[in-house]
Every structure is written in structure tokens, then in C-alpha cells.
Amino acid sequence: LAQRAAQLDAADPLAPVRARFDLPPGTVYLDGNSLGALPSAAASRLDDVVRRQWGRGLIRSWWDHGWWEAPQRVGDRIARLVGAAAGQIVVCDSTSVNLFKVLVAARRLNPDRDEILIDATGFPTDGYMAESAARLTGASTRSVHPRRLAENPAEIIGARTAVVLVNHVDYRTGALWDMPGITEAAHAAGALVIWDVSHSVGAFPVRLDECSVDFAVGCTYKFLNGGPGSPAFLYVPRHLQADFDQPLTGWHSHHRPFDMAPHYEPAHGMARGRSGSPEMLSLLALDGALDAWNGVAIEDVRTKGVALTGFFIDCVDALLPSDQVTVVTPRDRRRGNQVSLTTPGAAAIMDAMIARAVIGDFRPPDVLRFGFAPLYIRFADAFHAAALLGDLVS
Ligand SMILES: *Cc1c(COP(=O)(O)O)cnc(C)c1O
């Protein structure tokens, strides 16, 4: 296995991209699905933004350095990774806040229906936000396993369903759900659909336009490496933008913000997805971080992601006792860039791994999660992690 890892690394077309990251020596970092590693360009960009743009340019930088338009400009840089034409993504606020905006907007677009259908395996914040949006708009929520949604949509999506909210990749198991199939079924049943692509953006090609997705939100501090708390993004296809009536109508989403007018008039285009002042330092650190993607084809990232996770599963099968460790991530290609294992005492095992500089994470009740970011993880890292796990478990 060690030999195979070396061969795979030697043949890896993305291997040189690793040098674009500032990684701590001797650490194997398999938690890039929670907080991406630091791209060197993010650090240098942030330094320039703080010292020169802010320090010297002061308030002039809102215009001289394009701060005002940055949420849409950075959104257009993310667009190619999620299969969106330009002018449909804005970067601002957190994923949670953007979920709230699109949930309320979707309800307003489908006012005769009063149910929000949510993914029972979704990231908790999605459900929390859906419950609040439902309370505020006089709707109710119902949660359903995405497998049932994929298998039998006509039975699940009802005449009362206004909107369906699904996580593209299950954050716990890494299972990948069928975006074209579920979207088409929701539309056939008269419902809108919101996809949370937090764990798929930067992991594999997402095809928002091609799948006719109504709304999408996603996180930038995972596989996009934007840094802790970097702002999230929000996608609204062009044909829905004029009717996109989001509830957090701050002045940055106003048609003429500097008129200081007494009443709200929404901006045209994706600026209407904004609220108040953007978190400019985080946003521009993300802008720098996205340089790590220059010249990188997302199809190559997918190919390597499948190979890396597949190789790690092979190592687990070979090196770990199958009566103690179960791979809960799908073994076919229907998975994101993570492998999750269940094992008794998972929390203590992860602590021991981290103490030995192999960083993954633990999710209750008994899940060990390993994220494989193809831009900077090597096959040798996957082997090393599985070998260490083998020593700790047996
Ligand atoms: C990480 C993640 C989020 C993050 O939400 P924030 O409000 O940006 O912290 C939301 N949804 C999913 C599915 C995630 O994986």
C-alpha cells in the first residue's frame, strides 16, 4: 500500500498545487472539510488589504480597490466551480444567514403552500433555520431522509410542499445525493428546491445551472480554504432574481444605497442578496485563497478525490479489523471528499490521532471523519492515517 501510494502521488497531476499551501511540517491534515488549510496567497493578500488598502487607502479603498463590488466579483470567481453563469452568486454573511434569506424568499414565491420539507440528515443549522423561517412565515417543517426523497419523490413531496431543502453531501457520512433527480422531482410536484452545497463546492463539479436549481447556498471555509468564518455564498439563477424577495433588506442590497432614501428598493441582480456591510477582510482573504484554484480543473479535483477516498478505504479494509471498524461512506462514486468510519471509542481514538499529528474529526455518536482535499492531500497521507489508525485500534 505504501508503494502504491508513492506511485499514485508520482502520477498525480495536481501534486504541484500542494506547494500553494502553507502547511505545518509533519502534520497530516484530514480536516479540510471543516476548515480548509491556509493558501499562501490568502495570507499575502490579507496583509496587503490590511496595510496598504485599509492603512493607506482608508475610505477611498471602497472604490479604488473595488471593495463595494467585491461580494459579486468574488461570487463570479466561485461560479465556475458550481456550474453557474456569471452574475448569479454573491458572497456575504454566513451559510446560516443565507439559508434564512432563501427559505423566506422561496416561501414568498410559493405562497399557497405552507410546508418546508427538510433533509433529515442535513447539517443542523439548516434545520434550525428552516424551523425559524417556517414559524415566521406561517409554515411548518417536515423532515425526510434524502434516500426516500431520491427513491420516491412523488409520494414524499406533497401538494402543500413549498420548498425542499437538501444538503448535497451528507456532512456525517459523505453520501452524495442526486441533484438533477431530486430537483426535477421537486419541480414536477410544484415545489422549489434549495441545495446546500457546503461540502460539494471545491470537491467536485456542481452543475447548478444545468440542474435548474432554484436556490443554493454554500460555505467557503471548507474546500475553498477561505479561512475561519469566511463569508458564505448565495446563488439565485437569473430568471428568479427579479422576484427574489429576501427578508434581510439592509442598505447594501438597496438599488441606490447612497441616496440614503427613506424606503427600500431592491437592487437589480445579485446585490439584492446582500444585507449590511460585508466582512471585507474575510472576503478578500477568500479572494486570495481562490488563487490556489488558478488553472485547476474541477474535473481533475473530482478524479483525485474519488481516487484518494477510494485508496483510503482500501487501506482501512486492509489494515483495520472489520469487526471493530465500519466504513459508513458509500463505496461507489456517490460520495464527497470524505470518508467516515464508525468504531467504539471514536472520540478517544481521534484524540490519540491528533496527538500524533494526524488531524481528522469526531462527530457524535461514534463517527471518525476524514476529509481529503485534493489540492493539498497526498496518497501517502491517506496511507499514513490508515496505518496509524490500525495501530491505535488493534
Ligand atoms: C459547514 C456547513 C454550514 C456552515 O454554516 P455557517 O452558518 O456558515 O457556519 C452550513 N451547512 C452545511 C451543510 C455545512 O456543512
Short mmCIF file of C-alpha atoms and ligand atoms in Angstrom, two decimals:
data_model
loop_
_atom_site.label_atom_id
_atom_site.label_comp_id
_atom_site.label_asym_id
_atom_site.label_seq_id
_atom_site.Cartn_x
_atom_site.Cartn_y
_atom_site.Cartn_z
CA LEU A 1 0.00 0.00 0.00
CA ALA A 2 2.85 2.38 0.80
CA GLN A 3 4.32 1.62 -2.61
CA ARG A 4 1.02 2.17 -4.34
CA ALA A 5 0.67 5.49 -2.52
CA ALA A 6 4.07 6.56 -3.82
CA GLN A 7 3.14 5.58 -7.38
CA LEU A 8 -0.17 7.40 -7.20
CA ASP A 9 1.49 10.54 -5.84
CA ALA A 10 4.14 10.44 -8.57
CA ALA A 11 1.43 10.23 -11.25
CA ASP A 12 -0.83 12.89 -9.69
CA PRO A 13 -1.31 15.91 -11.99
CA LEU A 14 -2.44 18.02 -9.00
CA ALA A 15 0.65 17.25 -6.91
CA PRO A 16 2.34 20.63 -7.62
CA VAL A 17 -0.71 22.52 -6.27
CA ARG A 18 0.20 21.46 -2.73
CA ALA A 19 3.06 23.97 -2.80
CA ARG A 20 0.47 26.77 -2.93
CA PHE A 21 -0.44 25.97 0.69
CA ASP A 22 1.32 26.87 3.89
CA LEU A 23 1.04 23.56 5.74
CA PRO A 24 2.61 22.76 9.11
CA PRO A 25 5.51 20.35 8.55
CA GLY A 26 4.94 16.83 9.80
CA THR A 27 1.18 17.18 10.13
CA VAL A 28 -1.30 15.16 8.09
CA TYR A 29 -4.33 17.39 7.79
CA LEU A 30 -7.52 15.48 7.05
CA ASP A 31 -9.98 18.08 8.28
CA GLY A 32 -10.08 20.37 5.27
CA ASN A 33 -13.80 19.61 5.03
CA SER A 34 -14.24 21.55 8.29
CA LEU A 35 -11.60 24.27 7.96
CA GLY A 36 -9.54 24.32 4.79
CA ALA A 37 -5.76 24.78 5.05
CA LEU A 38 -4.08 28.15 4.52
CA PRO A 39 -3.24 29.05 0.91
CA SER A 40 -0.12 31.25 0.93
CA ALA A 41 -1.92 33.71 -1.35
CA ALA A 42 -4.60 34.29 1.29
CA ALA A 43 -2.00 35.38 3.84
CA SER A 44 -0.19 37.75 1.49
CA ARG A 45 -3.47 39.14 0.18
CA LEU A 46 -4.74 39.82 3.68
CA ASP A 47 -1.52 41.58 4.60
CA ASP A 48 -1.83 43.83 1.53
CA VAL A 49 -5.51 44.55 2.20
CA VAL A 50 -4.85 45.48 5.81
CA ARG A 51 -1.65 47.52 5.46
CA ARG A 52 -1.98 49.14 2.06
CA GLN A 53 -5.68 49.19 1.15
CA TRP A 54 -7.03 49.91 4.62
CA GLY A 55 -3.97 51.50 6.23
CA ARG A 56 -3.03 53.82 3.38
CA GLY A 57 -6.12 53.96 1.18
CA LEU A 58 -8.52 54.39 4.09
CA ILE A 59 -12.09 55.01 3.00
CA ARG A 60 -11.03 55.57 -0.63
CA SER A 61 -10.46 51.82 -0.95
CA TRP A 62 -14.19 51.14 -1.09
CA TRP A 63 -13.89 52.45 -4.67
CA ASP A 64 -10.18 52.44 -5.53
CA HIS A 65 -9.79 48.78 -4.60
CA GLY A 66 -13.24 47.59 -5.58
CA TRP A 67 -14.43 46.78 -2.08
CA TRP A 68 -18.01 47.77 -2.84
CA GLU A 69 -18.42 45.29 -5.68
CA ALA A 70 -16.28 42.56 -4.09
CA PRO A 71 -19.17 40.33 -2.94
CA GLN A 72 -20.38 39.93 -6.54
CA ARG A 73 -16.87 39.81 -8.03
CA VAL A 74 -15.74 37.00 -5.70
CA GLY A 75 -19.08 35.29 -6.35
CA ASP A 76 -18.22 35.21 -10.05
CA ARG A 77 -14.93 33.50 -9.23
CA ILE A 78 -16.79 30.74 -7.38
CA ALA A 79 -19.32 30.42 -10.22
CA ARG A 80 -17.17 28.18 -12.42
CA LEU A 81 -16.74 25.69 -9.57
CA VAL A 82 -20.50 25.26 -9.17
CA GLY A 83 -21.59 25.42 -12.80
CA ALA A 84 -23.17 28.86 -12.65
CA ALA A 85 -23.02 31.58 -15.31
CA ALA A 86 -21.72 34.94 -14.10
CA GLY A 87 -23.97 37.32 -12.19
CA GLN A 88 -25.80 34.71 -10.11
CA ILE A 89 -23.68 34.38 -6.98
CA VAL A 90 -22.97 36.82 -4.19
CA VAL A 91 -20.60 36.19 -1.28
CA CYS A 92 -21.72 37.59 2.07
CA ASP A 93 -22.87 36.62 5.56
CA SER A 94 -22.80 33.05 6.85
CA THR A 95 -24.38 29.99 5.28
CA SER A 96 -26.95 30.05 8.08
CA VAL A 97 -27.99 33.64 7.32
CA ASN A 98 -28.13 32.95 3.59
CA LEU A 99 -30.29 29.90 4.25
CA PHE A 100 -32.70 32.12 6.08
CA LYS A 101 -32.84 34.55 3.16
CA VAL A 102 -33.57 31.89 0.57
CA LEU A 103 -36.01 29.94 2.74
CA VAL A 104 -38.16 33.01 3.30
CA ALA A 105 -37.79 34.09 -0.35
CA ALA A 106 -38.82 30.63 -1.53
CA ARG A 107 -41.91 30.68 0.69
CA ARG A 108 -42.85 34.07 -0.76
CA LEU A 109 -42.51 32.64 -4.28
CA ASN A 110 -44.79 29.72 -3.43
CA PRO A 111 -47.28 31.39 -1.06
CA ASP A 112 -50.17 28.95 -1.42
CA ARG A 113 -48.14 26.12 0.03
CA ASP A 114 -47.19 26.00 3.69
CA GLU A 115 -44.67 23.24 4.17
CA ILE A 116 -40.88 23.32 4.13
CA LEU A 117 -39.50 19.84 3.52
CA ILE A 118 -36.06 19.36 5.03
CA ASP A 119 -33.30 16.82 4.75
CA ALA A 120 -33.34 14.73 7.95
CA THR A 121 -29.60 14.09 7.67
CA GLY A 122 -28.69 17.70 6.95
CA PHE A 123 -26.32 19.89 8.89
CA PRO A 124 -28.21 21.04 12.00
CA THR A 125 -28.10 24.76 11.19
CA ASP A 126 -30.15 24.07 8.05
CA GLY A 127 -32.96 22.56 10.10
CA TYR A 128 -32.80 25.28 12.75
CA MET A 129 -33.08 28.00 10.13
CA ALA A 130 -35.91 26.19 8.35
CA GLU A 131 -37.87 25.95 11.61
CA SER A 132 -37.47 29.65 12.22
CA ALA A 133 -38.37 30.59 8.63
CA ALA A 134 -41.42 28.34 8.91
CA ARG A 135 -42.54 29.96 12.19
CA LEU A 136 -42.18 33.43 10.75
CA THR A 137 -44.00 32.68 7.52
CA GLY A 138 -46.81 30.57 8.95
CA ALA A 139 -45.48 27.31 7.56
CA SER A 140 -44.45 24.02 9.09
CA THR A 141 -41.43 21.80 8.51
CA ARG A 142 -41.29 18.10 7.81
CA SER A 143 -38.05 16.20 7.70
CA VAL A 144 -37.37 13.25 5.46
CA HIS A 145 -34.33 11.12 4.66
CA PRO A 146 -32.89 12.14 1.27
CA ARG A 147 -32.75 8.50 0.24
CA ARG A 148 -36.55 8.36 0.39
CA LEU A 149 -36.70 11.64 -1.48
CA ALA A 150 -34.48 10.25 -4.22
CA GLU A 151 -36.31 6.93 -4.43
CA ASN A 152 -39.89 8.00 -4.17
CA PRO A 153 -40.24 11.75 -4.64
CA ALA A 154 -43.80 11.76 -5.92
CA GLU A 155 -45.03 10.21 -2.68
CA ILE A 156 -42.99 12.48 -0.41
CA ILE A 157 -43.26 15.93 -2.00
CA GLY A 158 -46.87 16.87 -1.44
CA ALA A 159 -49.37 19.47 -2.63
CA ARG A 160 -48.51 21.55 0.43
CA THR A 161 -44.73 21.48 -0.08
CA ALA A 162 -43.49 24.97 -0.95
CA VAL A 163 -39.79 24.24 -0.86
CA VAL A 164 -37.42 21.32 -0.39
CA LEU A 165 -34.06 21.93 1.32
CA VAL A 166 -31.37 19.30 0.75
CA ASN A 167 -27.67 19.02 1.62
CA HIS A 168 -25.80 17.91 -1.48
CA VAL A 169 -23.37 15.83 0.59
CA ASP A 170 -24.22 14.35 3.98
CA TYR A 171 -21.77 16.02 6.38
CA ARG A 172 -21.67 12.95 8.61
CA THR A 173 -21.34 10.06 6.16
CA GLY A 174 -20.14 11.77 2.99
CA ALA A 175 -23.04 10.36 0.94
CA LEU A 176 -23.76 12.40 -2.19
CA TRP A 177 -27.38 12.99 -3.20
CA ASP A 178 -28.82 13.21 -6.67
CA MET A 179 -29.10 16.91 -7.53
CA PRO A 180 -30.66 16.56 -11.00
CA GLY A 181 -33.13 13.86 -9.92
CA ILE A 182 -34.36 15.50 -6.72
CA THR A 183 -34.55 18.94 -8.34
CA GLU A 184 -36.59 17.64 -11.24
CA ALA A 185 -38.93 15.75 -8.90
CA ALA A 186 -39.46 18.82 -6.73
CA HIS A 187 -40.32 20.92 -9.77
CA ALA A 188 -42.68 18.25 -11.09
CA ALA A 189 -44.50 18.40 -7.76
CA GLY A 190 -44.73 22.20 -7.86
CA ALA A 191 -42.09 22.84 -5.19
CA LEU A 192 -38.94 24.92 -5.27
CA VAL A 193 -35.63 23.47 -4.20
CA ILE A 194 -32.70 24.83 -2.19
CA TRP A 195 -29.39 22.97 -2.27
CA ASP A 196 -26.77 23.43 0.42
CA VAL A 197 -23.51 22.72 -1.41
CA SER A 198 -21.20 23.41 1.54
CA HIS A 199 -19.50 20.02 1.22
CA SER A 200 -19.52 19.80 -2.56
CA VAL A 201 -18.15 23.17 -3.66
CA GLY A 202 -14.46 22.63 -4.36
CA ALA A 203 -14.84 18.87 -4.04
CA PHE A 204 -16.34 18.01 -7.42
CA PRO A 205 -18.20 19.69 -10.30
CA VAL A 206 -21.59 21.00 -9.21
CA ARG A 207 -23.99 21.91 -12.01
CA LEU A 208 -26.41 24.45 -10.60
CA ASP A 209 -27.48 25.99 -13.93
CA GLU A 210 -27.70 22.68 -15.76
CA CYS A 211 -29.84 21.15 -12.99
CA SER A 212 -32.19 24.18 -12.94
CA VAL A 213 -31.64 24.64 -9.22
CA ASP A 214 -33.78 27.43 -7.74
CA PHE A 215 -31.51 28.47 -4.88
CA ALA A 216 -28.22 27.32 -3.47
CA VAL A 217 -26.06 28.29 -0.53
CA GLY A 218 -22.56 27.16 0.35
CA CYS A 219 -19.69 27.60 2.70
CA THR A 220 -16.24 28.93 1.73
CA TYR A 221 -14.07 27.95 4.69
CA LYS A 222 -14.12 24.22 3.87
CA PHE A 223 -12.84 23.07 0.46
CA LEU A 224 -12.45 26.68 -0.73
CA ASN A 225 -9.98 27.42 2.09
CA GLY A 226 -11.29 30.94 2.75
CA GLY A 227 -10.25 30.89 6.42
CA PRO A 228 -12.18 30.73 9.69
CA GLY A 229 -15.59 32.34 9.32
CA SER A 230 -15.04 33.42 5.72
CA PRO A 231 -18.33 34.58 4.19
CA ALA A 232 -20.67 32.12 2.52
CA PHE A 233 -22.32 32.37 -0.88
CA LEU A 234 -25.77 32.52 -2.23
CA TYR A 235 -26.93 31.51 -5.73
CA VAL A 236 -30.07 32.73 -7.44
CA PRO A 237 -30.48 31.95 -11.15
CA ARG A 238 -31.05 34.96 -13.35
CA HIS A 239 -34.68 34.12 -14.12
CA LEU A 240 -35.63 34.24 -10.41
CA GLN A 241 -33.66 37.33 -9.45
CA ALA A 242 -36.38 39.89 -10.19
CA ASP A 243 -38.77 38.01 -7.86
CA PHE A 244 -36.16 37.22 -5.22
CA ASP A 245 -37.69 38.91 -2.18
CA GLN A 246 -35.27 38.20 0.63
CA PRO A 247 -36.11 39.38 4.14
CA LEU A 248 -32.83 40.95 5.31
CA THR A 249 -33.14 44.17 3.34
CA GLY A 250 -30.07 46.06 4.50
CA TRP A 251 -28.68 49.06 2.72
CA HIS A 252 -26.08 47.09 0.76
CA SER A 253 -28.95 45.42 -1.09
CA HIS A 254 -30.59 48.76 -1.92
CA HIS A 255 -30.90 49.90 -5.52
CA ARG A 256 -29.31 53.30 -4.70
CA PRO A 257 -27.59 52.87 -1.35
CA PHE A 258 -26.03 56.33 -1.36
CA ASP A 259 -29.30 58.14 -1.92
CA MET A 260 -29.97 57.34 1.73
CA ALA A 261 -33.61 57.10 0.75
CA PRO A 262 -36.26 56.55 3.44
CA HIS A 263 -37.71 53.46 1.76
CA TYR A 264 -36.32 50.24 0.48
CA GLU A 265 -35.95 49.50 -3.18
CA PRO A 266 -34.13 46.26 -4.03
CA ALA A 267 -31.01 46.32 -6.19
CA HIS A 268 -31.06 44.59 -9.54
CA GLY A 269 -29.07 41.40 -9.84
CA MET A 270 -27.29 39.59 -7.03
CA ALA A 271 -26.58 42.71 -4.99
CA ARG A 272 -30.08 42.19 -3.65
CA GLY A 273 -28.83 39.10 -1.84
CA ARG A 274 -26.62 41.29 0.36
CA SER A 275 -27.61 42.84 3.69
CA GLY A 276 -25.23 45.13 5.57
CA SER A 277 -21.52 45.84 5.16
CA PRO A 278 -19.59 42.79 4.01
CA GLU A 279 -16.91 41.26 6.26
CA MET A 280 -14.29 42.75 3.95
CA LEU A 281 -11.12 41.26 5.46
CA SER A 282 -12.53 37.74 5.39
CA LEU A 283 -13.99 38.26 1.96
CA LEU A 284 -10.68 39.41 0.50
CA ALA A 285 -8.75 36.66 2.27
CA LEU A 286 -11.11 34.30 0.45
CA ASP A 287 -10.41 36.15 -2.79
CA GLY A 288 -6.70 35.46 -2.25
CA ALA A 289 -7.42 31.85 -1.26
CA LEU A 290 -9.21 31.29 -4.56
CA ASP A 291 -5.89 31.91 -6.35
CA ALA A 292 -4.99 28.36 -5.28
CA TRP A 293 -7.56 27.23 -7.89
CA ASN A 294 -5.91 29.08 -10.79
CA GLY A 295 -5.51 26.69 -13.70
CA VAL A 296 -7.04 23.81 -11.71
CA ALA A 297 -9.81 21.90 -13.49
CA ILE A 298 -12.57 20.87 -11.12
CA GLU A 299 -12.90 17.59 -13.08
CA ASP A 300 -9.31 16.73 -12.08
CA VAL A 301 -10.19 17.52 -8.46
CA ARG A 302 -13.08 15.08 -8.66
CA THR A 303 -10.91 12.37 -10.21
CA LYS A 304 -8.30 12.73 -7.49
CA GLY A 305 -10.94 12.99 -4.74
CA VAL A 306 -12.52 9.69 -5.75
CA ALA A 307 -9.09 8.07 -6.02
CA LEU A 308 -7.90 9.40 -2.65
CA THR A 309 -11.01 8.39 -0.74
CA GLY A 310 -11.08 5.04 -2.55
CA PHE A 311 -7.44 4.40 -1.68
CA PHE A 312 -8.06 5.31 1.96
CA ILE A 313 -10.98 2.85 2.06
CA ASP A 314 -8.67 0.17 0.58
CA CYS A 315 -6.14 0.91 3.33
CA VAL A 316 -8.84 0.72 6.01
CA ASP A 317 -10.04 -2.62 4.64
CA ALA A 318 -6.52 -3.99 4.65
CA LEU A 319 -5.22 -2.57 7.93
CA LEU A 320 -8.19 -2.40 10.30
CA PRO A 321 -10.23 -5.15 11.96
CA SER A 322 -13.59 -5.25 10.19
CA ASP A 323 -15.38 -6.34 13.36
CA GLN A 324 -14.42 -3.06 15.02
CA VAL A 325 -14.47 -0.51 12.24
CA THR A 326 -17.22 0.11 9.69
CA VAL A 327 -16.94 2.31 6.64
CA VAL A 328 -20.22 4.28 6.51
CA THR A 329 -19.33 6.27 3.41
CA PRO A 330 -20.69 4.87 0.14
CA ARG A 331 -18.12 2.67 -1.60
CA ASP A 332 -19.32 3.58 -5.06
CA ARG A 333 -18.70 7.03 -6.51
CA ARG A 334 -21.69 8.53 -4.74
CA ARG A 335 -19.65 10.28 -2.09
CA GLY A 336 -17.95 13.59 -1.45
CA ASN A 337 -14.31 14.04 -0.46
CA GLN A 338 -14.59 12.45 2.92
CA VAL A 339 -14.55 9.01 4.46
CA SER A 340 -16.41 8.33 7.69
CA LEU A 341 -15.85 5.32 9.88
CA THR A 342 -17.76 4.20 12.93
CA THR A 343 -15.95 2.49 15.76
CA PRO A 344 -16.39 2.15 19.51
CA GLY A 345 -14.47 4.79 21.42
CA ALA A 346 -14.23 7.03 18.36
CA ALA A 347 -13.75 10.25 20.35
CA ALA A 348 -10.72 8.90 22.25
CA ILE A 349 -9.23 7.44 19.07
CA MET A 350 -9.44 10.79 17.32
CA ASP A 351 -7.79 12.49 20.31
CA ALA A 352 -4.94 9.99 20.05
CA MET A 353 -4.58 10.56 16.31
CA ILE A 354 -4.47 14.32 16.75
CA ALA A 355 -1.81 13.89 19.45
CA ARG A 356 0.23 12.13 16.75
CA ALA A 357 -0.30 14.97 14.24
CA VAL A 358 -2.94 13.27 12.10
CA ILE A 359 -5.92 15.60 12.23
CA GLY A 360 -9.40 14.40 11.34
CA ASP A 361 -12.52 14.95 13.40
CA PHE A 362 -15.12 13.23 15.51
CA ARG A 363 -18.88 13.55 15.12
CA PRO A 364 -21.28 12.11 17.69
CA PRO A 365 -22.08 9.42 18.46
CA ASP A 366 -19.23 7.30 17.07
CA VAL A 367 -18.09 8.72 13.76
CA LEU A 368 -14.48 9.35 12.73
CA ARG A 369 -14.40 11.74 9.80
CA PHE A 370 -11.51 12.17 7.39
CA GLY A 371 -11.61 14.87 4.72
CA PHE A 372 -9.40 14.59 1.64
CA ALA A 373 -8.79 17.94 0.00
CA PRO A 374 -7.31 17.05 -3.41
CA LEU A 375 -5.40 20.32 -3.72
CA TYR A 376 -3.05 19.50 -0.87
CA ILE A 377 -3.55 15.93 0.37
CA ARG A 378 -1.29 13.15 -0.90
CA PHE A 379 -1.96 9.42 -1.22
CA ALA A 380 0.92 8.93 1.21
CA ASP A 381 -1.09 10.95 3.78
CA ALA A 382 -4.06 8.61 3.35
CA PHE A 383 -1.81 5.61 3.89
CA HIS A 384 -0.15 7.17 6.93
CA ALA A 385 -3.52 7.96 8.55
CA ALA A 386 -4.89 4.45 7.99
CA ALA A 387 -1.69 2.86 9.31
CA LEU A 388 -1.82 4.98 12.46
CA LEU A 389 -5.48 4.17 12.93
CA GLY A 390 -4.62 0.49 12.57
CA ASP A 391 -2.05 0.79 15.36
CA LEU A 392 -4.50 2.59 17.64
CA VAL A 393 -7.48 0.31 17.08
CA SER A 394 -5.81 -3.10 17.29
C1 LIG B 1 -20.40 23.94 7.28
C2 LIG B 1 -21.84 23.96 6.91
C3 LIG B 1 -22.61 25.08 7.16
C4 LIG B 1 -21.98 26.27 7.86
O1 LIG B 1 -22.86 27.24 8.25
P1 LIG B 1 -22.29 28.66 8.73
O2 LIG B 1 -23.50 29.38 9.10
O3 LIG B 1 -21.59 29.26 7.53
O4 LIG B 1 -21.36 28.41 9.86
C5 LIG B 1 -23.92 25.07 6.76
N1 LIG B 1 -24.46 23.99 6.13
C6 LIG B 1 -23.72 22.89 5.88
C7 LIG B 1 -24.33 21.74 5.16
C8 LIG B 1 -22.40 22.84 6.26
O5 LIG B 1 -21.68 21.76 6.03
#
